[in-house]
Coordinates of C-alpha atoms and ligand atoms in Angstrom, one line a residue:
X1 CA -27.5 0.7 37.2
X2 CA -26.9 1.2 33.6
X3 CA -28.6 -1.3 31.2
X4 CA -28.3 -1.1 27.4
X5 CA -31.2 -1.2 25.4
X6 CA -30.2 -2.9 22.2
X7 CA -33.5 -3.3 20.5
X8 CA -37.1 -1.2 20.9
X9 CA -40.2 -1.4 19.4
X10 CA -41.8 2.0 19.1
X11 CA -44.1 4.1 16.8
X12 CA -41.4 4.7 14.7
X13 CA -40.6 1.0 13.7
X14 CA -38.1 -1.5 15.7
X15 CA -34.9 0.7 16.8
X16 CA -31.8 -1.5 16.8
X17 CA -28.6 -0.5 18.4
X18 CA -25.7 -1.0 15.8
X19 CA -23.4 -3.2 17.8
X20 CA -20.8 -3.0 14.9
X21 CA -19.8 -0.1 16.0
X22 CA -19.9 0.0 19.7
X23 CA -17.8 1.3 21.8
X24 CA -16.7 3.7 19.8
X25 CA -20.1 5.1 18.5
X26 CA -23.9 4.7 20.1
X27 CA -26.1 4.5 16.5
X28 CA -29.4 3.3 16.3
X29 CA -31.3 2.6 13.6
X30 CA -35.1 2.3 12.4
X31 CA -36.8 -0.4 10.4
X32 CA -39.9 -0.7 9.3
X33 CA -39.1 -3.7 6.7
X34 CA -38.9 -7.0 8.2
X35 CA -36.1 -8.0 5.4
X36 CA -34.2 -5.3 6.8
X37 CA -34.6 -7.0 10.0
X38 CA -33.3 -10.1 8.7
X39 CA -29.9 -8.2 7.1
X40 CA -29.5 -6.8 10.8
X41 CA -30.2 -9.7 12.2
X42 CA -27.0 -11.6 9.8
X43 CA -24.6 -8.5 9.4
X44 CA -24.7 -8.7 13.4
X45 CA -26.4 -5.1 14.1
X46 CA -28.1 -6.9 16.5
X47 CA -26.5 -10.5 18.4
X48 CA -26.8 -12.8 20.8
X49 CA -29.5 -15.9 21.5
X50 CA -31.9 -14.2 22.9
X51 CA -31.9 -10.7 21.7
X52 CA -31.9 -12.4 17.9
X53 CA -34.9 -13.8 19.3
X54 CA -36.6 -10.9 19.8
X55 CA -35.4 -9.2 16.4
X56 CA -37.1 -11.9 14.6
X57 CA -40.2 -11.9 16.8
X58 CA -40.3 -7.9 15.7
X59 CA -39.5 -8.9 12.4
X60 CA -43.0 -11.1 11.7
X61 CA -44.9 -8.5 13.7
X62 CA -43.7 -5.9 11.0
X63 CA -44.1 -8.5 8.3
X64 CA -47.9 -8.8 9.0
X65 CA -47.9 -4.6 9.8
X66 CA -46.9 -3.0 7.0
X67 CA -48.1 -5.9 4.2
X68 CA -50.2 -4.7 1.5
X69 CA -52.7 -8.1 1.9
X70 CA -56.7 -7.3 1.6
X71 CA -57.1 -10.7 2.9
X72 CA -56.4 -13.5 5.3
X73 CA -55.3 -15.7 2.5
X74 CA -52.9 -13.6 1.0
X75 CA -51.6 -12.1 4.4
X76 CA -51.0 -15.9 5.5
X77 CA -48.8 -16.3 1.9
X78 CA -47.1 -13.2 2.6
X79 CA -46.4 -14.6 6.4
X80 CA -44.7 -17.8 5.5
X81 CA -42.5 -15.8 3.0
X82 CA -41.9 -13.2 5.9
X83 CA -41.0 -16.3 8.3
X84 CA -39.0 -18.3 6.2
X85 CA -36.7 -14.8 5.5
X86 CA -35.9 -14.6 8.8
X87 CA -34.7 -18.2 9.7
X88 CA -32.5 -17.4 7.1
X89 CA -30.3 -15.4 9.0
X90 CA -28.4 -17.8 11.5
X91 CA -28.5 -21.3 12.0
X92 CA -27.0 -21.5 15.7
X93 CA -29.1 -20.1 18.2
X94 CA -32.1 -21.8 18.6
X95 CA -34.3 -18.8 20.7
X96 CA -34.6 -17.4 16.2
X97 CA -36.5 -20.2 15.6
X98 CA -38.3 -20.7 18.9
X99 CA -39.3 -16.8 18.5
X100 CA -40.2 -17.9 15.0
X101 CA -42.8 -20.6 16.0
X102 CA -44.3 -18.5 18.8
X103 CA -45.2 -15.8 16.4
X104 CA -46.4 -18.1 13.7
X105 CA -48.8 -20.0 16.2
X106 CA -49.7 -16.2 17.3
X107 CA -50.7 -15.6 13.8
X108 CA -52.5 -19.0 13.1
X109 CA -54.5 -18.7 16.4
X110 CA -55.7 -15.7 15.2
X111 CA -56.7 -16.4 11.8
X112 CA -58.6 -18.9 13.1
X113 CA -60.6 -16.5 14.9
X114 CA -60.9 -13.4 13.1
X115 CA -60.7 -12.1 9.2
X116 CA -60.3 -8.5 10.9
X117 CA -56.5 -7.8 9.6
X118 CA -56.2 -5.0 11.7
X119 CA -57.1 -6.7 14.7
X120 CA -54.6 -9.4 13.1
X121 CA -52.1 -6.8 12.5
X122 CA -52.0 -5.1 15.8
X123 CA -52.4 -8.6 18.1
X124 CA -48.9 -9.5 16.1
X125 CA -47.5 -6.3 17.8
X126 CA -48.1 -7.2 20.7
X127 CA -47.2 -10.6 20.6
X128 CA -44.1 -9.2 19.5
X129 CA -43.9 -6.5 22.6
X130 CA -44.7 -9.1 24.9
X131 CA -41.6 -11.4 23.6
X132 CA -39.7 -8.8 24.7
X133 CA -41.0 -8.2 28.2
X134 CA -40.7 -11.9 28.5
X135 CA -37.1 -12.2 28.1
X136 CA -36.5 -8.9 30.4
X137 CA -38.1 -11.2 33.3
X138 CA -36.4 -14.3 32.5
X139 CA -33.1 -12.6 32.7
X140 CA -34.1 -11.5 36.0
X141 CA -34.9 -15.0 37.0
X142 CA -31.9 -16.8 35.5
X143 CA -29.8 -13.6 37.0
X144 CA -31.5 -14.7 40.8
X145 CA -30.9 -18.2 40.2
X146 CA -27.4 -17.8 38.9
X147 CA -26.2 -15.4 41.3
X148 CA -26.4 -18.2 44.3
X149 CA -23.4 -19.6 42.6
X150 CA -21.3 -16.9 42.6
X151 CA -18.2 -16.3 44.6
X152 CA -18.7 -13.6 48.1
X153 CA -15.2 -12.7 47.0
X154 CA -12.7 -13.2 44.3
X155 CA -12.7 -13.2 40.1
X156 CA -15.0 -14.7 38.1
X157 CA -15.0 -14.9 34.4
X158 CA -17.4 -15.2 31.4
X159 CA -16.8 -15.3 27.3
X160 CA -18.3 -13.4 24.3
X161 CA -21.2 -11.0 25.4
X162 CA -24.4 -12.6 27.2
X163 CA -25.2 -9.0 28.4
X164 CA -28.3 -6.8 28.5
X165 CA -26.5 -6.4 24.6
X166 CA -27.1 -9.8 23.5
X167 CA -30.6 -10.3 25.7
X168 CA -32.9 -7.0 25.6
X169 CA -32.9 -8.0 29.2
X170 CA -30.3 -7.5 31.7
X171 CA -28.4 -10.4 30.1
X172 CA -27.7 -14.0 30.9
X173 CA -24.4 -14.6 32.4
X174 CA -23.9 -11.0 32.5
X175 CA -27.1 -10.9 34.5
X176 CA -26.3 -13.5 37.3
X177 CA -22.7 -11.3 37.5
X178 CA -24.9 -8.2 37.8
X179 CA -27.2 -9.2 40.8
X180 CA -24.5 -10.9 42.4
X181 CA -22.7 -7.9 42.1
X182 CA -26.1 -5.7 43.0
X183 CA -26.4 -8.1 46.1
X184 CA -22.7 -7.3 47.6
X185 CA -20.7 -9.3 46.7
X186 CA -17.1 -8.6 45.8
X187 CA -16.4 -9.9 42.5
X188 CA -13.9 -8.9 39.7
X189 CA -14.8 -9.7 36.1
X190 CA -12.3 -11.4 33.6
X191 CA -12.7 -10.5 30.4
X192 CA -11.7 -12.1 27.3
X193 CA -11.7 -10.2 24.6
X194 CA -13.5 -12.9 22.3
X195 CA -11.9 -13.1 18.5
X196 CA -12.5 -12.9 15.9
X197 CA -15.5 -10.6 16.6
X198 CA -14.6 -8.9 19.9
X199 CA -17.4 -9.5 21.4
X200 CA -15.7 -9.4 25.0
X201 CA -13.3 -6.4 24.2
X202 CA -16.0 -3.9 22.6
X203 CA -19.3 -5.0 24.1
X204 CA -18.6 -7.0 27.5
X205 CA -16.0 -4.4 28.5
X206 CA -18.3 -1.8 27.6
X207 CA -21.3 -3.2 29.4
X208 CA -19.5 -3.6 32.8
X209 CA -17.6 -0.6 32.7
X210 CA -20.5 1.3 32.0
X211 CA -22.6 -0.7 35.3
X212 CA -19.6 0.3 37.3
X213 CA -18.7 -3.2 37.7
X214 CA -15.1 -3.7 38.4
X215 CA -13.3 -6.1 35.2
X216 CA -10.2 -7.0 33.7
X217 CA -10.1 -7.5 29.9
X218 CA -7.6 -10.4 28.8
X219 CA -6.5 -11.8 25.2
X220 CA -7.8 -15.1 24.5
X221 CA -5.0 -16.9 24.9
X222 CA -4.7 -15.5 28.9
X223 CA -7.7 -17.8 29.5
X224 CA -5.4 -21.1 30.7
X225 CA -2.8 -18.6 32.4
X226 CA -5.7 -16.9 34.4
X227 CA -7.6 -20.2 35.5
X228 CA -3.8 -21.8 37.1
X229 CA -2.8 -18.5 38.7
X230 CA -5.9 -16.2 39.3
X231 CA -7.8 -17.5 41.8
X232 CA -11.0 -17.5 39.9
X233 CA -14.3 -18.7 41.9
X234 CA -16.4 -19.2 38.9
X235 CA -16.7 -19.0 35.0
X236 CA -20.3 -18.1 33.7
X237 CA -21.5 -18.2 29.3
X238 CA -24.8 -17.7 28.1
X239 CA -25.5 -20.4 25.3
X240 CA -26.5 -20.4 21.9
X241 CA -28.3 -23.8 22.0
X242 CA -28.3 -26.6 24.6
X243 CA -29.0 -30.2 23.3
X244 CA -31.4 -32.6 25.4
X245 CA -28.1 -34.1 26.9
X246 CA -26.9 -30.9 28.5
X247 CA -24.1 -30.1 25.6
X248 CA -24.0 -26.7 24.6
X249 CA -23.4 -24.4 21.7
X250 CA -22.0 -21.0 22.7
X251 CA -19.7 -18.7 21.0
X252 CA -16.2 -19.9 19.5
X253 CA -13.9 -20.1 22.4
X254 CA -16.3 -21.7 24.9
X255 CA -15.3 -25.2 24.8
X256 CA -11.2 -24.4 25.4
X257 CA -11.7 -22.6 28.4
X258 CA -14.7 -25.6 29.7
X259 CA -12.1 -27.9 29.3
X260 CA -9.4 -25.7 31.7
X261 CA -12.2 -24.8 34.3
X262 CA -12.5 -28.8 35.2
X263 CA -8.0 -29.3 34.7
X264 CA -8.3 -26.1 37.2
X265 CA -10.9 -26.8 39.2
X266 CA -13.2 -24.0 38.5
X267 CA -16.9 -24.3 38.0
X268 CA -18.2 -23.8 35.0
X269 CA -21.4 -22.1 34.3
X270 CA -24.4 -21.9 31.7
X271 CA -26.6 -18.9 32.0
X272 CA -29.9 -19.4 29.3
X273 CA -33.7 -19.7 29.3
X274 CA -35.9 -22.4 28.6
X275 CA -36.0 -20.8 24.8
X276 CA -32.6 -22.2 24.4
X277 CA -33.0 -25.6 24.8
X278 CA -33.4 -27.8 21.9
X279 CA -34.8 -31.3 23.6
X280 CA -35.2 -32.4 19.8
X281 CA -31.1 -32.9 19.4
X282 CA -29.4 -35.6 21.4
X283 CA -26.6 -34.2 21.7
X284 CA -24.4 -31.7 20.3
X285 CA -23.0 -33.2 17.4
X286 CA -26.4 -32.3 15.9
X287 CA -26.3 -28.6 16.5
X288 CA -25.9 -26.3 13.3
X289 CA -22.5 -24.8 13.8
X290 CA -22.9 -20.8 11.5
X291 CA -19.5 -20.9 9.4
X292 CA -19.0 -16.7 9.5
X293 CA -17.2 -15.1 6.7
X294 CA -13.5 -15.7 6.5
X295 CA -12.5 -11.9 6.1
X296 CA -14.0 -11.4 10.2
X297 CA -10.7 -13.1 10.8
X298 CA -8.4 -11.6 8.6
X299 CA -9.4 -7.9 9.1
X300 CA -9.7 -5.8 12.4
X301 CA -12.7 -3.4 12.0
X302 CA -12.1 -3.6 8.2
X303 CA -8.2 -3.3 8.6
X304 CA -6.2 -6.5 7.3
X305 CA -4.3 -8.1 9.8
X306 CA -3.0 -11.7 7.8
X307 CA -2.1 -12.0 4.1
X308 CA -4.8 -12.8 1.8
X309 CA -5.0 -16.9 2.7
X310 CA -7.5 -19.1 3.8
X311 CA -9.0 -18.8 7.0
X312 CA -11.5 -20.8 9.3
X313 CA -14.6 -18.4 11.3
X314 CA -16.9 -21.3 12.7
X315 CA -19.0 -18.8 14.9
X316 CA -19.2 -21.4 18.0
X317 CA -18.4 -24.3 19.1
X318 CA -20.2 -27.6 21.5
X319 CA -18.8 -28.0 25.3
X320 CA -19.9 -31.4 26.7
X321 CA -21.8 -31.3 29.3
X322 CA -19.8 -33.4 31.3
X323 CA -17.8 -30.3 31.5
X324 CA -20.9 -28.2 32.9
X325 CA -21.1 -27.6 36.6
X326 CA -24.7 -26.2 36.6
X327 CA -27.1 -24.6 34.0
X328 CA -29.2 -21.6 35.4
X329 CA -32.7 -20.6 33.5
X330 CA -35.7 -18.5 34.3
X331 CA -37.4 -22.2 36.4
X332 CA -34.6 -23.1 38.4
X333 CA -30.8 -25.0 38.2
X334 CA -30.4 -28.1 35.6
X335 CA -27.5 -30.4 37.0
X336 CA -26.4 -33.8 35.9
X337 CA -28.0 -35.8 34.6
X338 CA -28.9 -33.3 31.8
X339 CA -31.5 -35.5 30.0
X340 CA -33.8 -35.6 33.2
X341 CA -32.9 -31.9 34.5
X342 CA -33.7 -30.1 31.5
X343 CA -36.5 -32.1 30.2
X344 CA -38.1 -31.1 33.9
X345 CA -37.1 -27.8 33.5
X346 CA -38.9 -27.5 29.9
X347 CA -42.3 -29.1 31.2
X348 CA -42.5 -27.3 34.4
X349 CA -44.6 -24.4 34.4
X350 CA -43.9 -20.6 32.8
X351 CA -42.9 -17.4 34.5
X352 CA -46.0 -16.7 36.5
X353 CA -45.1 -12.8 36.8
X354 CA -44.6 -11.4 33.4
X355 CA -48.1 -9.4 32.6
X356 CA -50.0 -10.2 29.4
X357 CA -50.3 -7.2 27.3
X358 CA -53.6 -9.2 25.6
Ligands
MRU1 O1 -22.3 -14.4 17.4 P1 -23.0 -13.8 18.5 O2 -22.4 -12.6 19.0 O3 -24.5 -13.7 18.3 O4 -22.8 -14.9 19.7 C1 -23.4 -14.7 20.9 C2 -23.0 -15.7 21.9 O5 -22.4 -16.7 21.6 C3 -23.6 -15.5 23.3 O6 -22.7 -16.0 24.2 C4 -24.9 -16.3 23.4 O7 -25.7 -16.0 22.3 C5 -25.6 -16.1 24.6 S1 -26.3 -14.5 24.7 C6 -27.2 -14.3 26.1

């Protein structure tokens, strides 16, 4: 089955997917400048939790690669700069800075050990590389967990992208869909389109319809008509950041249609790895909500659409957890109570099967 391949590290430098312009155009771009990683990374090029994740991990690897440094002392100077540049980027989704941390205790492991900078130099790669393959087989994972949960039959429904798009893998929520789907059963997708950024209408749409996987795009404001009337079995997000108590940040959007899956009686679903919890928040009125530029809202793929007033673009928002049926990662199912679930999850072991490429 089709899966999209949003970001690549090759040869060449790290080839991005411009996801501004999908569906209508497939363009890729290389970098070989880690601060043009970090303008991808904010202008959107590349999005979602986990695949941000990755960017940044790519970002430090080509950071350490192509800096002029003769030493380890002025490589480490030119590090912390190349770091600090790309947390810069967004402030929601926690699997930047997790992908952040990892490379920087990558790259103080090794100067530890070595003053050879092209050993140091070509060990970030593949730290980088191996990020990647990483979150491929977590989305696996979370997609075998998740897909348990799914209905034999009937609709279910998801918000913003958390596909293959947003992942590198074959997405989070989009993943569980896709093995459900891969293992038989009959299920129809809803589809909401996602404003201000369409994320639903040009990426989600695209992703399914391209897997073959049967869908039905909706406005947003379908969402409460759809959950009374349409018989749907199951709702299933990714997140952008899940606080030790279980609430989560996801994309703008998420919290409405929470709060109608428990009025309606539907489960509601998180699909994320470990990387996305943040056990250092207690809950989510401490997670950093990105306020996007205003103009998102009032122009349609750089067409105006409102007069030229004030407008709100907070990028996500917090569901309780109390509104959270289940949350599926890479080590198994977190369910109430969050505080003990997720803290077990986080301390249990890693992925035993993803090869080490050191
Ligand atoms: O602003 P975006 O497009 O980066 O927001 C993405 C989302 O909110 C996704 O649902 C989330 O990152 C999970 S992606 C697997």
């Amino acid at each position: 089955m089709y899966v999209a391949q949003p970001i690549e590290w090759t040869d060449r430098g790290v080839v991005m997917l411009d996801q501004r312009r999908l569906p209508a155009e497939e363009v890729s771009y290389t970098y070989t400048n880690y601060r043009e990683v970090a303008k991808a990374i904010r202008d959107m090029v590349i999005r979602g939790a986990p695949a941000i994740g990755v960017a940044a991990a790519m970002g430090a690897a080509l950071g350490v690669l192509h800096s002029s440094a003769n030493s380890v002392e002025a490589l480490s100077t030119e590090f912390r700069e190349v770091c600090d540049t790309l947390a810069e980027t967004r402030p929601t989704a926690v699997d930047l800075f997790w992908a952040i941390e990892r490379m920087k205790r990558r790259f103080a492991e090794l100067t530890a050990r070595t003053s050879d900078l092209a050993k140091i130099r070509q060990a970030m790669v593949e730290e980088a590389q191996q990020v990647h393959l990483e979150k491929k087989a977590t989305d696996e994972a979370i997609g075998r967990y998740g897909a348990e949960f799914m209905p034999a039959n009937g609709q279910v429904m998801t918000q913003c992208n958390a596909g293959a798009l947003a992942t590198g893998g074959i997405g989070t929520a989009l993943g569980v869909i896709r093995v459900a789907f891969e293992q038989g059963k009959k299920i129809h997708i809803l589809v909401p389109e996602t404003r201000p950024y369409l994320q639903g209408a040009r990426l989600t749409a695209w992703e399914l319809y391209k897997g073959g996987i049967p869908l039905t795009l909706i406005t947003d404001n379908m969402v409460g008509h759809f959950l009374k009337t349409g018989k749907v079995g199951a709702i299933v997000t990714g997140a952008d950041r899940i606080a030790a108590n279980g609430d989560t940040a996801n994309k703008i959007g998420t919290y409405q249609i929470a709060v109608l899956a428990k009025e309606n009686k539907v489960p509601f679903y998180i699909a994320a790895p470990v990387s996305t919890f943040d056990l250092s928040l207690p809950d989510g009125d401490h997670i950093p909500i990105e306020e996007r530029s205003a103009s998102e809202v009032t122009h349609l793929q750089g067409v105006r659409i409102a007069p030229d007033v004030h407008a709100a673009h907070p990028a996500f928002d917090v569901t309780p957890s109390r509104y959270i049926a289940a949350i599926f990662s890479e080590r198994g199912v977190a369910r109430a109570p969050y505080t003990e679930s997720l803290r077990a999850l986080a301390s249990s072991a890693q992925l035993a099967a993803v090869p080490a490429t050191r």
